[in-house]
Coordinates of C-alpha atoms in Angstrom, one line a residue:
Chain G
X15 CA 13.0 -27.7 -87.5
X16 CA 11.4 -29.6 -84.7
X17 CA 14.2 -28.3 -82.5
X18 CA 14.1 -25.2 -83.7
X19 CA 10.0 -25.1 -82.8
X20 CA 11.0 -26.1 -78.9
X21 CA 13.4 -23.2 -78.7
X22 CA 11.0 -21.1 -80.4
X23 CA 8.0 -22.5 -77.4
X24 CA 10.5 -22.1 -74.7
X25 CA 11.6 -18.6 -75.2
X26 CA 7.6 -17.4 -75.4
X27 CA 7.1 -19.1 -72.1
X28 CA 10.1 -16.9 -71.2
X29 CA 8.6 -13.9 -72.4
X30 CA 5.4 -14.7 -70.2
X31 CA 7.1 -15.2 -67.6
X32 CA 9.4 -12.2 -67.4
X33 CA 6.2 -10.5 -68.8
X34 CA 4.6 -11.9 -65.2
X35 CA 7.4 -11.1 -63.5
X36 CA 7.7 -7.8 -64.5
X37 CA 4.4 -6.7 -63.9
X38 CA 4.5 -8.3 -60.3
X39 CA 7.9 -6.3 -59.4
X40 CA 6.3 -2.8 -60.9
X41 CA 3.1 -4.0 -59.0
X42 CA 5.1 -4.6 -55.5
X43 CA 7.6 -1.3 -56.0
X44 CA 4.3 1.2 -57.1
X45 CA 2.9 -0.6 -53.9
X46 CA 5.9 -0.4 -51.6
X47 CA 5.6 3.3 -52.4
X48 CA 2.1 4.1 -52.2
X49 CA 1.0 2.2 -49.2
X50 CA 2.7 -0.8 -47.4
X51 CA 5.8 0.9 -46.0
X52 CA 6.7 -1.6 -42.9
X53 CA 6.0 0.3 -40.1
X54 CA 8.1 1.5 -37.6
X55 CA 5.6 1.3 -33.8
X56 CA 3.5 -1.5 -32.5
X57 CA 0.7 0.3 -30.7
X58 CA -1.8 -1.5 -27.9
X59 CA -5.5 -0.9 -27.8
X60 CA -7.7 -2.2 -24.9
X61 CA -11.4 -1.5 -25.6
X62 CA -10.6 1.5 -27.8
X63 CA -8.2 3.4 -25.9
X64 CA -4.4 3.5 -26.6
X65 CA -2.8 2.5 -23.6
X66 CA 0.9 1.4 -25.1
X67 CA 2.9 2.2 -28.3
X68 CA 6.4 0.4 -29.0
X69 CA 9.1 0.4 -31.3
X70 CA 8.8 -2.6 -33.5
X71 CA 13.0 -2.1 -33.8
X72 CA 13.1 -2.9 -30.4
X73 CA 12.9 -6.5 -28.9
X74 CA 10.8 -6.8 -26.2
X75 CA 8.4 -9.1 -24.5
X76 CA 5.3 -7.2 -22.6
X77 CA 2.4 -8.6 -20.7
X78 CA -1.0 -6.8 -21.8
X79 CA -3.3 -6.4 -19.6
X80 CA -6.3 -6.5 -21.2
X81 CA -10.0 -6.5 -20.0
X82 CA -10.9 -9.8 -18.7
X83 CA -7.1 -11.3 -18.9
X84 CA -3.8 -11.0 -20.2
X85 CA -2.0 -11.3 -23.6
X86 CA 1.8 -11.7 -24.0
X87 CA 3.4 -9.3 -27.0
X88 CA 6.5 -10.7 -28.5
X89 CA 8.3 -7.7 -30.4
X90 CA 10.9 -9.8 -32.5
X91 CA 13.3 -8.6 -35.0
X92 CA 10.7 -6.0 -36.2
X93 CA 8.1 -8.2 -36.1
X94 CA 5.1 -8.5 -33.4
X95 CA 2.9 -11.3 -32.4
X96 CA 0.8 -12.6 -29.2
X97 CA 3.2 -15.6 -28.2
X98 CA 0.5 -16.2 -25.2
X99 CA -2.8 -15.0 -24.2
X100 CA -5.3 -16.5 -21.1
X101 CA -8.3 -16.3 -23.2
X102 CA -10.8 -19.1 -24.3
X103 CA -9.9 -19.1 -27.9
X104 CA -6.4 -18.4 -28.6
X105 CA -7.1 -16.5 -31.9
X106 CA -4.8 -13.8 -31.0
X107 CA -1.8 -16.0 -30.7
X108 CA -3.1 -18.2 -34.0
X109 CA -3.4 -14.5 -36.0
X110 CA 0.5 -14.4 -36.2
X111 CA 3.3 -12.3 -36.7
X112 CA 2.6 -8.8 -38.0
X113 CA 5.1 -6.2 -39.8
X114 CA 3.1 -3.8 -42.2
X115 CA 1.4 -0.7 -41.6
X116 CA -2.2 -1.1 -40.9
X117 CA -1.5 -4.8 -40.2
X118 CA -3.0 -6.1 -36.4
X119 CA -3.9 -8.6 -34.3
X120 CA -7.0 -8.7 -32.4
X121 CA -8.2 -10.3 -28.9
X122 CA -11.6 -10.0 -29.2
X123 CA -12.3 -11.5 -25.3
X124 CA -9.8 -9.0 -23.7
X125 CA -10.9 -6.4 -26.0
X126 CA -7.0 -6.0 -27.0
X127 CA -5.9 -4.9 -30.5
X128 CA -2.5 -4.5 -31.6
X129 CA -1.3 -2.9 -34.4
X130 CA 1.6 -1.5 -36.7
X131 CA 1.7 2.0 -37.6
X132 CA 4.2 4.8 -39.2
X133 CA 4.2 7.3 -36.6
X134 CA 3.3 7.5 -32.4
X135 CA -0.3 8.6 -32.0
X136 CA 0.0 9.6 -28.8
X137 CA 2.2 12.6 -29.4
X138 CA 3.4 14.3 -32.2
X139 CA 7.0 15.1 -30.9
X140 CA 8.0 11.2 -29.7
X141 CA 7.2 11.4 -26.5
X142 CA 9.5 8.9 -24.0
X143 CA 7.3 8.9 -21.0
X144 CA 4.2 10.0 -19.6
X145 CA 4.5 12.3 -16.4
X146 CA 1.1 12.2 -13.7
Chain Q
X7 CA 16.3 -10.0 -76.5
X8 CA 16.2 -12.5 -73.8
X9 CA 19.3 -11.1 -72.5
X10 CA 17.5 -7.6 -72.7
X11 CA 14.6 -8.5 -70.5
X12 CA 17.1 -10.0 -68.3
X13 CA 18.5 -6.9 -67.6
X14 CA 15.1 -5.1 -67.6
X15 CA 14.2 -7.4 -64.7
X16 CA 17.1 -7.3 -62.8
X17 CA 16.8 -3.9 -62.5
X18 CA 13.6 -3.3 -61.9
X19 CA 14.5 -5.3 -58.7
X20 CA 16.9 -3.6 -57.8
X21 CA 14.8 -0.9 -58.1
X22 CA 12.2 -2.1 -55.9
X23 CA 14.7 -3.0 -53.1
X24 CA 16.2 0.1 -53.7
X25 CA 12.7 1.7 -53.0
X26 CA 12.7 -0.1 -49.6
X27 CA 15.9 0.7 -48.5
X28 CA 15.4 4.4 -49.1
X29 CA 12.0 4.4 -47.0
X30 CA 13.6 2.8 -44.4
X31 CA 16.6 5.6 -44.0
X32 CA 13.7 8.2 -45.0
X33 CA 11.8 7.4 -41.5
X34 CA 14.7 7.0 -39.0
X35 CA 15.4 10.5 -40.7
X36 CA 19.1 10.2 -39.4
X37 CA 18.0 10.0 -35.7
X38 CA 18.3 6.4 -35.3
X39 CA 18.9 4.6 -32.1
X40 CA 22.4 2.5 -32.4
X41 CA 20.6 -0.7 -32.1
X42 CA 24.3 -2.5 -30.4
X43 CA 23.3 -0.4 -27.3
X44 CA 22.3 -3.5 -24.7
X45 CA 19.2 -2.6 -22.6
X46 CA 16.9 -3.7 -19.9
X47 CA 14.0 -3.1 -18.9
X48 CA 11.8 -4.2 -15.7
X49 CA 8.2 -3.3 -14.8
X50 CA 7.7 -3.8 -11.2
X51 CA 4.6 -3.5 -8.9
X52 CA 5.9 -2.2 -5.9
X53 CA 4.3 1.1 -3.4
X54 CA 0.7 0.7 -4.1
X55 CA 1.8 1.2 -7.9
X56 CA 3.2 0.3 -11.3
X57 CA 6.5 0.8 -12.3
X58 CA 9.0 0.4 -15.1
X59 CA 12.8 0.8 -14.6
X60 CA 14.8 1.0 -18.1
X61 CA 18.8 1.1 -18.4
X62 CA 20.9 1.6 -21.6
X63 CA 24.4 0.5 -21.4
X64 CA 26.3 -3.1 -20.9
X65 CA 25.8 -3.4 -17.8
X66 CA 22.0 -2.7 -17.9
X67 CA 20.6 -6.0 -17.3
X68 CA 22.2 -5.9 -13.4
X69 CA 21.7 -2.3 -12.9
X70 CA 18.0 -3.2 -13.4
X71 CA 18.2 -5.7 -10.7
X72 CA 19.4 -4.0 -7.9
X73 CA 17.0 -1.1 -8.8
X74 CA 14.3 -3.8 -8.0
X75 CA 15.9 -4.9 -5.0
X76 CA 16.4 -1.2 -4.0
X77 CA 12.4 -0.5 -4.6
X78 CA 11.2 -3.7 -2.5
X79 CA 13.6 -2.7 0.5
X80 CA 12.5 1.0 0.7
X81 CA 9.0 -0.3 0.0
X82 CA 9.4 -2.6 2.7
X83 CA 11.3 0.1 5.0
X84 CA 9.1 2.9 4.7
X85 CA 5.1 1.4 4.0
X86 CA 2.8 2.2 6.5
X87 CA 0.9 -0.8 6.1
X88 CA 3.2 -3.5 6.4
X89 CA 4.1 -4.4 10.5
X90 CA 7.9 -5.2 9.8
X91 CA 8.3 -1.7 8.3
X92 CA 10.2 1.1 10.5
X93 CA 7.6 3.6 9.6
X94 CA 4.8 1.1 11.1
X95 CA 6.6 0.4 14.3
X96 CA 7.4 4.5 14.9
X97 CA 3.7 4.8 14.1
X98 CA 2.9 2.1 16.6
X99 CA 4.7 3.2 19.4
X100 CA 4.9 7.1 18.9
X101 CA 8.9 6.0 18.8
X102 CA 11.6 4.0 16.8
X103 CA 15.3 3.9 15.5
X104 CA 15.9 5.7 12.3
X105 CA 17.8 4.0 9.7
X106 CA 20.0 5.8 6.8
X107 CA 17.0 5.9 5.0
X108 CA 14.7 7.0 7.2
X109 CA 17.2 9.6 8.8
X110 CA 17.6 11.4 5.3
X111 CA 14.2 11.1 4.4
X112 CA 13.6 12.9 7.9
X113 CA 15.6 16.2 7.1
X114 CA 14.7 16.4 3.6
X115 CA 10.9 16.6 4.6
X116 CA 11.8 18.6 7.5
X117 CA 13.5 21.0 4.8
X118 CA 10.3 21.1 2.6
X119 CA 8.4 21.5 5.4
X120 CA 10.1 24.8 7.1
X121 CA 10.6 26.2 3.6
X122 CA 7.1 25.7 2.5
X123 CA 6.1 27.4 5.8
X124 CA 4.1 23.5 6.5
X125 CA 2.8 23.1 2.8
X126 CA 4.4 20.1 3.0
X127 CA 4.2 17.2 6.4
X128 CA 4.6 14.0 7.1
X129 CA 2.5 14.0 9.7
X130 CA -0.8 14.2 8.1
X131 CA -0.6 10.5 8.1
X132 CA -3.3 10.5 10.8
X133 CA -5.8 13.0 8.7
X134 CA -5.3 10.9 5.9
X135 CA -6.8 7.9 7.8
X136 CA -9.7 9.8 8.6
X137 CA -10.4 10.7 5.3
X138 CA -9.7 7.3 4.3
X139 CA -6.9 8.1 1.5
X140 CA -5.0 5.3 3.2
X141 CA -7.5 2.4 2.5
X142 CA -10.1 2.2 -0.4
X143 CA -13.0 3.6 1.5
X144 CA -13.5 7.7 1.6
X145 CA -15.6 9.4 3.6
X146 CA -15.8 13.2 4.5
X147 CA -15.0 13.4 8.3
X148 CA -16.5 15.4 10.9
X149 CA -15.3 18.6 11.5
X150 CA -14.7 18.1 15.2
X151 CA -12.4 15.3 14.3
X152 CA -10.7 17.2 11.7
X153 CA -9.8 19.8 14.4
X154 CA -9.2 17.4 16.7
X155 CA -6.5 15.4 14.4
X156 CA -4.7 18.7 12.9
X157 CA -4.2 20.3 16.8
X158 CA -2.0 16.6 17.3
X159 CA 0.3 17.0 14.1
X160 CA 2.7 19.0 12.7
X161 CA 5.9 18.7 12.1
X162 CA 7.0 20.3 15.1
X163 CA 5.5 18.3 17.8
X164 CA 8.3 15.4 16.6
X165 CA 11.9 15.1 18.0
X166 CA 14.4 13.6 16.0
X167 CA 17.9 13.0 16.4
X168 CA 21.0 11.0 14.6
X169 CA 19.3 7.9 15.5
X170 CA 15.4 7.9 16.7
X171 CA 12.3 9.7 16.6
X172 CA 10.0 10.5 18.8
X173 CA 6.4 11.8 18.1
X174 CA 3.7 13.4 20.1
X175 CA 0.3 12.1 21.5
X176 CA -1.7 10.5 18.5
X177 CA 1.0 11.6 15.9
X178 CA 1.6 9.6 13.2
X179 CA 3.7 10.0 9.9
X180 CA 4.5 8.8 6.1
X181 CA 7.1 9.0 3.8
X182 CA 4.4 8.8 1.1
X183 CA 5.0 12.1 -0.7
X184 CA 8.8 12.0 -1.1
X185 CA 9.5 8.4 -1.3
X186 CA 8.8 7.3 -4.5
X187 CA 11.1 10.7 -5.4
X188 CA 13.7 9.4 -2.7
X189 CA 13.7 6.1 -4.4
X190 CA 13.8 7.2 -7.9
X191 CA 17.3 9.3 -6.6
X192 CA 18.4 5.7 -5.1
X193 CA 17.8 4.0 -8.4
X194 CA 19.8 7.0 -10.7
X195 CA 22.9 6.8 -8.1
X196 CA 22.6 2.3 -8.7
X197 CA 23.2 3.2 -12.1
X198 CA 25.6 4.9 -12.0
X199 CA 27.5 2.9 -9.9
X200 CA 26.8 0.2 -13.0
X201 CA 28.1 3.0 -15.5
X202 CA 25.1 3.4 -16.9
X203 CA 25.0 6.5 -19.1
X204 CA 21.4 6.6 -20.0
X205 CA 18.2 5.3 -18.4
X206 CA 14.8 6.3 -17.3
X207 CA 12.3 5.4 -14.4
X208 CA 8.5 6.2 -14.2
X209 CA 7.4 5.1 -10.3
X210 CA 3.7 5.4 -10.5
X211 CA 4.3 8.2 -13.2
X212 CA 6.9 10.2 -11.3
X213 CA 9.7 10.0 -13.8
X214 CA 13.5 10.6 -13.2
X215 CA 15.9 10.3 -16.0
X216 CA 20.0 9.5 -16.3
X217 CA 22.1 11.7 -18.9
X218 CA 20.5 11.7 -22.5
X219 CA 18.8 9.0 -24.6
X220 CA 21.2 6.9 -26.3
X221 CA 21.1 9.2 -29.3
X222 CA 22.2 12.0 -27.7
X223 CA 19.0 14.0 -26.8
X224 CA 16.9 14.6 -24.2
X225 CA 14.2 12.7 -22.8
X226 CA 11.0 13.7 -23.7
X227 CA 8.3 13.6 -20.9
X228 CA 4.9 13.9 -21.3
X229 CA 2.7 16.3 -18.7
X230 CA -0.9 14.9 -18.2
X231 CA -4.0 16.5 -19.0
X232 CA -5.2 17.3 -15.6
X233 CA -8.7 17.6 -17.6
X234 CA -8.1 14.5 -19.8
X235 CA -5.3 12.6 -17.4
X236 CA -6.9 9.1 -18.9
X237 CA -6.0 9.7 -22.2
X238 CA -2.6 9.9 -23.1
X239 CA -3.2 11.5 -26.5
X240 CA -3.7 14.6 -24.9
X241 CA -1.2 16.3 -23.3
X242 CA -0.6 19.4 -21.7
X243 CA 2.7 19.5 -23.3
X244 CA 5.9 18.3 -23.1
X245 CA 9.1 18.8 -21.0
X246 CA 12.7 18.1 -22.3
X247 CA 15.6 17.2 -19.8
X248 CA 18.2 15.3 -18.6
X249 CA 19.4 14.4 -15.5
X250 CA 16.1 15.0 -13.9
X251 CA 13.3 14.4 -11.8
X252 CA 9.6 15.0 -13.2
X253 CA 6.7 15.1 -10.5
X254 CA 3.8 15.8 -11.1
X255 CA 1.0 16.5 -8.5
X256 CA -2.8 17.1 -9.0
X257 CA -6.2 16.7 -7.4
X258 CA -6.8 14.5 -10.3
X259 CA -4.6 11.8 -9.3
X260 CA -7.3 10.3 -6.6
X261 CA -10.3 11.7 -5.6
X262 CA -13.9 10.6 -4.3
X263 CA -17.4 12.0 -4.9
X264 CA -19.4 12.4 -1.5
X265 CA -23.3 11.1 -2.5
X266 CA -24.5 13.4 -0.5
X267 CA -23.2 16.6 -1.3
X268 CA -22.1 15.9 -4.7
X269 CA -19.3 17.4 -4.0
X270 CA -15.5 16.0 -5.2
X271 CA -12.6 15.6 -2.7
X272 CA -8.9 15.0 -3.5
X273 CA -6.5 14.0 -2.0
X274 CA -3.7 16.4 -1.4
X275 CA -4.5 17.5 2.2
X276 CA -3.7 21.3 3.4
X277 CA -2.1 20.3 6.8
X278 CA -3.6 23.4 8.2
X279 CA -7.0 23.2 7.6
X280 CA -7.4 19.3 7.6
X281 CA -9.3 19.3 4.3
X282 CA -8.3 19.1 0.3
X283 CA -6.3 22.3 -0.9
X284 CA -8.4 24.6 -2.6
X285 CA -5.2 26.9 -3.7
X286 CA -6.9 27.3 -7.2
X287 CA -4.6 24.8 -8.9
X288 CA -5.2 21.6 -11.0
X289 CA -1.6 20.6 -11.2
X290 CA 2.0 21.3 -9.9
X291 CA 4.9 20.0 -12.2
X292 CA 8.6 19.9 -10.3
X293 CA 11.6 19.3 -12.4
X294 CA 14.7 19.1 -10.2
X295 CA 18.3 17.0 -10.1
X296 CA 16.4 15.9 -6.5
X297 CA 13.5 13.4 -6.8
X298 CA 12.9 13.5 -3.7
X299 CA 12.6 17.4 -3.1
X300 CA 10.7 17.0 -6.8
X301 CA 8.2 14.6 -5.0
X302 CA 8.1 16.6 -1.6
X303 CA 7.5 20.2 -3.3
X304 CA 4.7 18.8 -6.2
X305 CA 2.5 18.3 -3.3
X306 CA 3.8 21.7 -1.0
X307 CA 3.4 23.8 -4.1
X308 CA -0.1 22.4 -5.2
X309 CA -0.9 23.7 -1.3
X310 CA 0.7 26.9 -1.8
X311 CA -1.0 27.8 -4.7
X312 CA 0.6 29.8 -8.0
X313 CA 1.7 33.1 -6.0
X314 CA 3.4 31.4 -2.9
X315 CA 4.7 28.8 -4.9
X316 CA 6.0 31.1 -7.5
X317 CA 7.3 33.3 -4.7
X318 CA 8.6 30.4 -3.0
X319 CA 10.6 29.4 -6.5
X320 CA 12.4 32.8 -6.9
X321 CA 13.8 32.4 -3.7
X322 CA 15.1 28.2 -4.9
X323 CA 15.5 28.9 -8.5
X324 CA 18.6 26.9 -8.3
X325 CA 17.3 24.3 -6.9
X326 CA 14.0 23.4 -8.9
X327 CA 11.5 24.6 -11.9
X328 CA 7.9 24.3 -12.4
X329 CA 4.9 23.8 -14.5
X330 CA 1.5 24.7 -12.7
X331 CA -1.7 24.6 -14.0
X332 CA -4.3 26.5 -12.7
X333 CA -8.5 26.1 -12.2
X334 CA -8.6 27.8 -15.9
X335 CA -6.5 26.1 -17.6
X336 CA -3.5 29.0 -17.7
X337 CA -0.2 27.0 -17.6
X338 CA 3.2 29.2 -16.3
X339 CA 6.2 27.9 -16.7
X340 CA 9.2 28.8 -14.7
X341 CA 12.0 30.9 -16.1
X342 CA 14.8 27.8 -16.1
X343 CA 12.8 25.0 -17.9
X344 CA 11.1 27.5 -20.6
X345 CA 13.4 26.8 -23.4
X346 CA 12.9 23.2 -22.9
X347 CA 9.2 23.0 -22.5
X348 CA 6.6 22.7 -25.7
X349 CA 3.1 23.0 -26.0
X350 CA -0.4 23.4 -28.2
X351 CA -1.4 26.2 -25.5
X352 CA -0.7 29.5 -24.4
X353 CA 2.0 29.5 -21.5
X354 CA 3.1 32.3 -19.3
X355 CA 7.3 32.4 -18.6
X356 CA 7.9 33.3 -14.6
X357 CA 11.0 35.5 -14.6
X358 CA 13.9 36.2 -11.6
X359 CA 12.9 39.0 -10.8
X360 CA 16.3 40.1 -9.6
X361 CA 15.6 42.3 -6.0
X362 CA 14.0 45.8 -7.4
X363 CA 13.8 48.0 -3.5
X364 CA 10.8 48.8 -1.9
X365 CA 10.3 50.5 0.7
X366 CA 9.5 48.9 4.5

């Protein structure tokens, strides 16, 4: 009886669990397919203005310039991060990695904001380079 | 039942990963870029500008290095500022040895420059001072000067041969509007001397491009604004090629306000009148296999203004096509590159016409 009691206790816990479980995995798939597809481009803001958009499937290391100094973006097995920045409070390189759309990091000295988006803003047809 | 909600719960992951992994296929679409192609890319500061060299192919990392060397050499061969440059000691003394470089550079500008009928010289080096294009500080000369310094140049008052140059009385020249084209030809033959089968350089904007993107289509460039050419989110539209040169030239590349007319100057001299061309255009786009022709004929066409230019196209179809972009906005698009070329406006196509008599 007293055994049969703990098996009894043990398999509701089990039930809760799944139950949690389950709830959590339809929670992260209804979420995955409503909103936080991983994006695809990193794209660099200084004081507003787009001046750079990357591939985040790309690895790359770029020095931003920014308004009053420089950043370093890392673009890492499609993740990005500041690995190094010139500015007083090293927020920016503290705020680490990013991978989700809508996700970004922010400079706020070198008024530099990177972030991860689904598709290039500067162009509608994936534009390679900028001719002027 | 516990086995039950086992089963429920694998599968609902699966589901979910499932989910993941279809999104991801659903936004490469099928055009993704083979991620085992080795690359390399370099941004240099080099020519009184910024530039960024990229290479796809295994050998892309040392291709990009000796396009480097190759920009700091001609940079260092053909500025008119530095004093170990040929340019500066042919400037300095009226004469000087011509090297490889310098020779080829020579009779391609001397090309442009009898074709164009003078739209484009090298030798407005000298009005270019006295506007003060060549330094940070503008000012609109006198108009005794500017007679003075236009009656010195021209083309024709130098003498070149196999090996030197000579120039007239208070002649000077620059390479400026055909070398960044020249050295973007330099960088596409360094590649493919290092087998590589795709890559792309943009020297201060001028663009040239080897063969397609690694996926197999062509590269997509970008034509500035020349209403809007800080912001890159709006374009005039955009070109499609490979195996190209794009050039672009406008009067909105550098310019200065006088205070005290109000007034705006550019700086895309007309050698013959010794002031900005006022040929009604905003911007000239070249696409050619030649940079450096691209780079020489951007400026000569902006000169020439749309009919000349136009005129001056049918005759070089072969050799070149064009965007231009006129004081109101009206784009025209040459024959060759129309297929290739998108945008949110209105664009007139120029046609061949192919020789319909008239009578002398």
């Amino acid at each position: 009886m007293k055994k049969e009691r703990i098996a009894f206790s043990k398999f509701k816990y089990d039930i809760l669990l799944l139950g949690v479980l389950l709830a959590a995995g339809t929670f992260i798939f209804l979420f995955a397919l409503f909103n936080g597809q991983g994006g695809t481009y990193v794209r660099v803001k200084v004081d507003g203005k787009i001046t750079a958009e990357y591939s985040l499937k790309e690895n790359r290391t770029v020095t931003l310039n920014g308004k009053n100094g420089i950043n370093v973006l890392v673009i890492e097995n499609g993740e990005a991060y500041i690995s190094e920045a010139d500015c007083p409070d090293k927020l920016c390189v503290r705020q680490g990695k990013i991978n989700m759309n809508g996700q970004s990091v922010i400079c706020l000295p070198h008024k530099t904001v990177i972030e991860i988006t689904g598709e290039k803003q500067s162009d509608k047809s994936d534009i390679d380079i900028i001719v002027n | 039942m516990k086995k039950f909600l086992s089963i429920l719960l694998a599968l609902n992951f699966i589901f979910v990963l499932c989910a993941c992994g279809d999104n991801q296929d659903g936004k490469n679409g099928g055009n993704e870029k083979p991620e085992d192609i080795h690359s390399a890319t370099r941004e240099i500061f080099a020519m009184d500008t910024y530039m960024t060299v990229t290479a796809y192919g295994e050998n892309a990392d040392k291709a990009v290095n000796e396009a480097e060397k190759e920009i700091h050499r001609l940079d260092n061969l053909l500025s008119v500022g530095n004093t170990d440059s040929e340019v500066y000691k042919i400037n300095s003394t009226g004469e000087g040895s011509l090297s490889e470089d310098t020779k080829k550079l020579m009779e391609k500008s001397e090309w442009i420059y009898e074709n164009t009928d003078g739209a484009y010289d090298i030798t407005v080096y000298p009005l270019m001072k006295l506007w003060g294009f060549t330094g940070d500080k503008q000012t609109v000369p006198d108009g005794e000067d500017i007679k003075k310094v236009i009656s010195d140049s021209g083309f024709d008052k130098l003498t070149y041969d196999n090996s030197t140059v000579r120039l007239g009385e208070n002649m000077g020249i620059d390479f400026g509007g055909i070398a960044k084209g020249y050295t973007s030809d330099k960088i596409m033959d360094i590649f493919e001397e290092y087998k590589i089968k795709s890559g792309i350089v943009s020297l201060g904007g001028n663009v040239q491009c080897l063969g397609n993107k690694t996926d197999g289509s062509m590269w997509k460039c970008g034509i500035t604004d020349p209403d809007n050419p800080e912001d890159t989110g709006s374009l005039i539209g955009v070109i499609s090629v490979r195996d190209k040169a794009v050039i672009t030239s406008g009067g909105y590349e550098r310019f200065f306000t006088d205070a005290k007319s109000g007034k705006t100057y550019h700086h895309i001299m007309n050698p013959k009148t010794g002031y900005p061309a006022e040929s009604g255009l905003k911007s000239v786009t070249i696409v050619s296999s030649d940079g450096a022709l691209a780079d020489g004929l951007s400026t000569a066409c902006f000169v020439m203004g749309k009919e000349k230019a136009l005129n001056f196209w049918k005759k070089n179809s072969d050799k070149f096509d064009m965007i231009i972009i006129d004081d109101d906005r009206k784009i025209t698009v040459t024959e060759g590159i129309a297929n290739n070329f998108i945008s949110d406006y209105d664009f007139d196509i120029e046609k061949k016409q192919y020789s319909i008599p008239t009578d002398t």
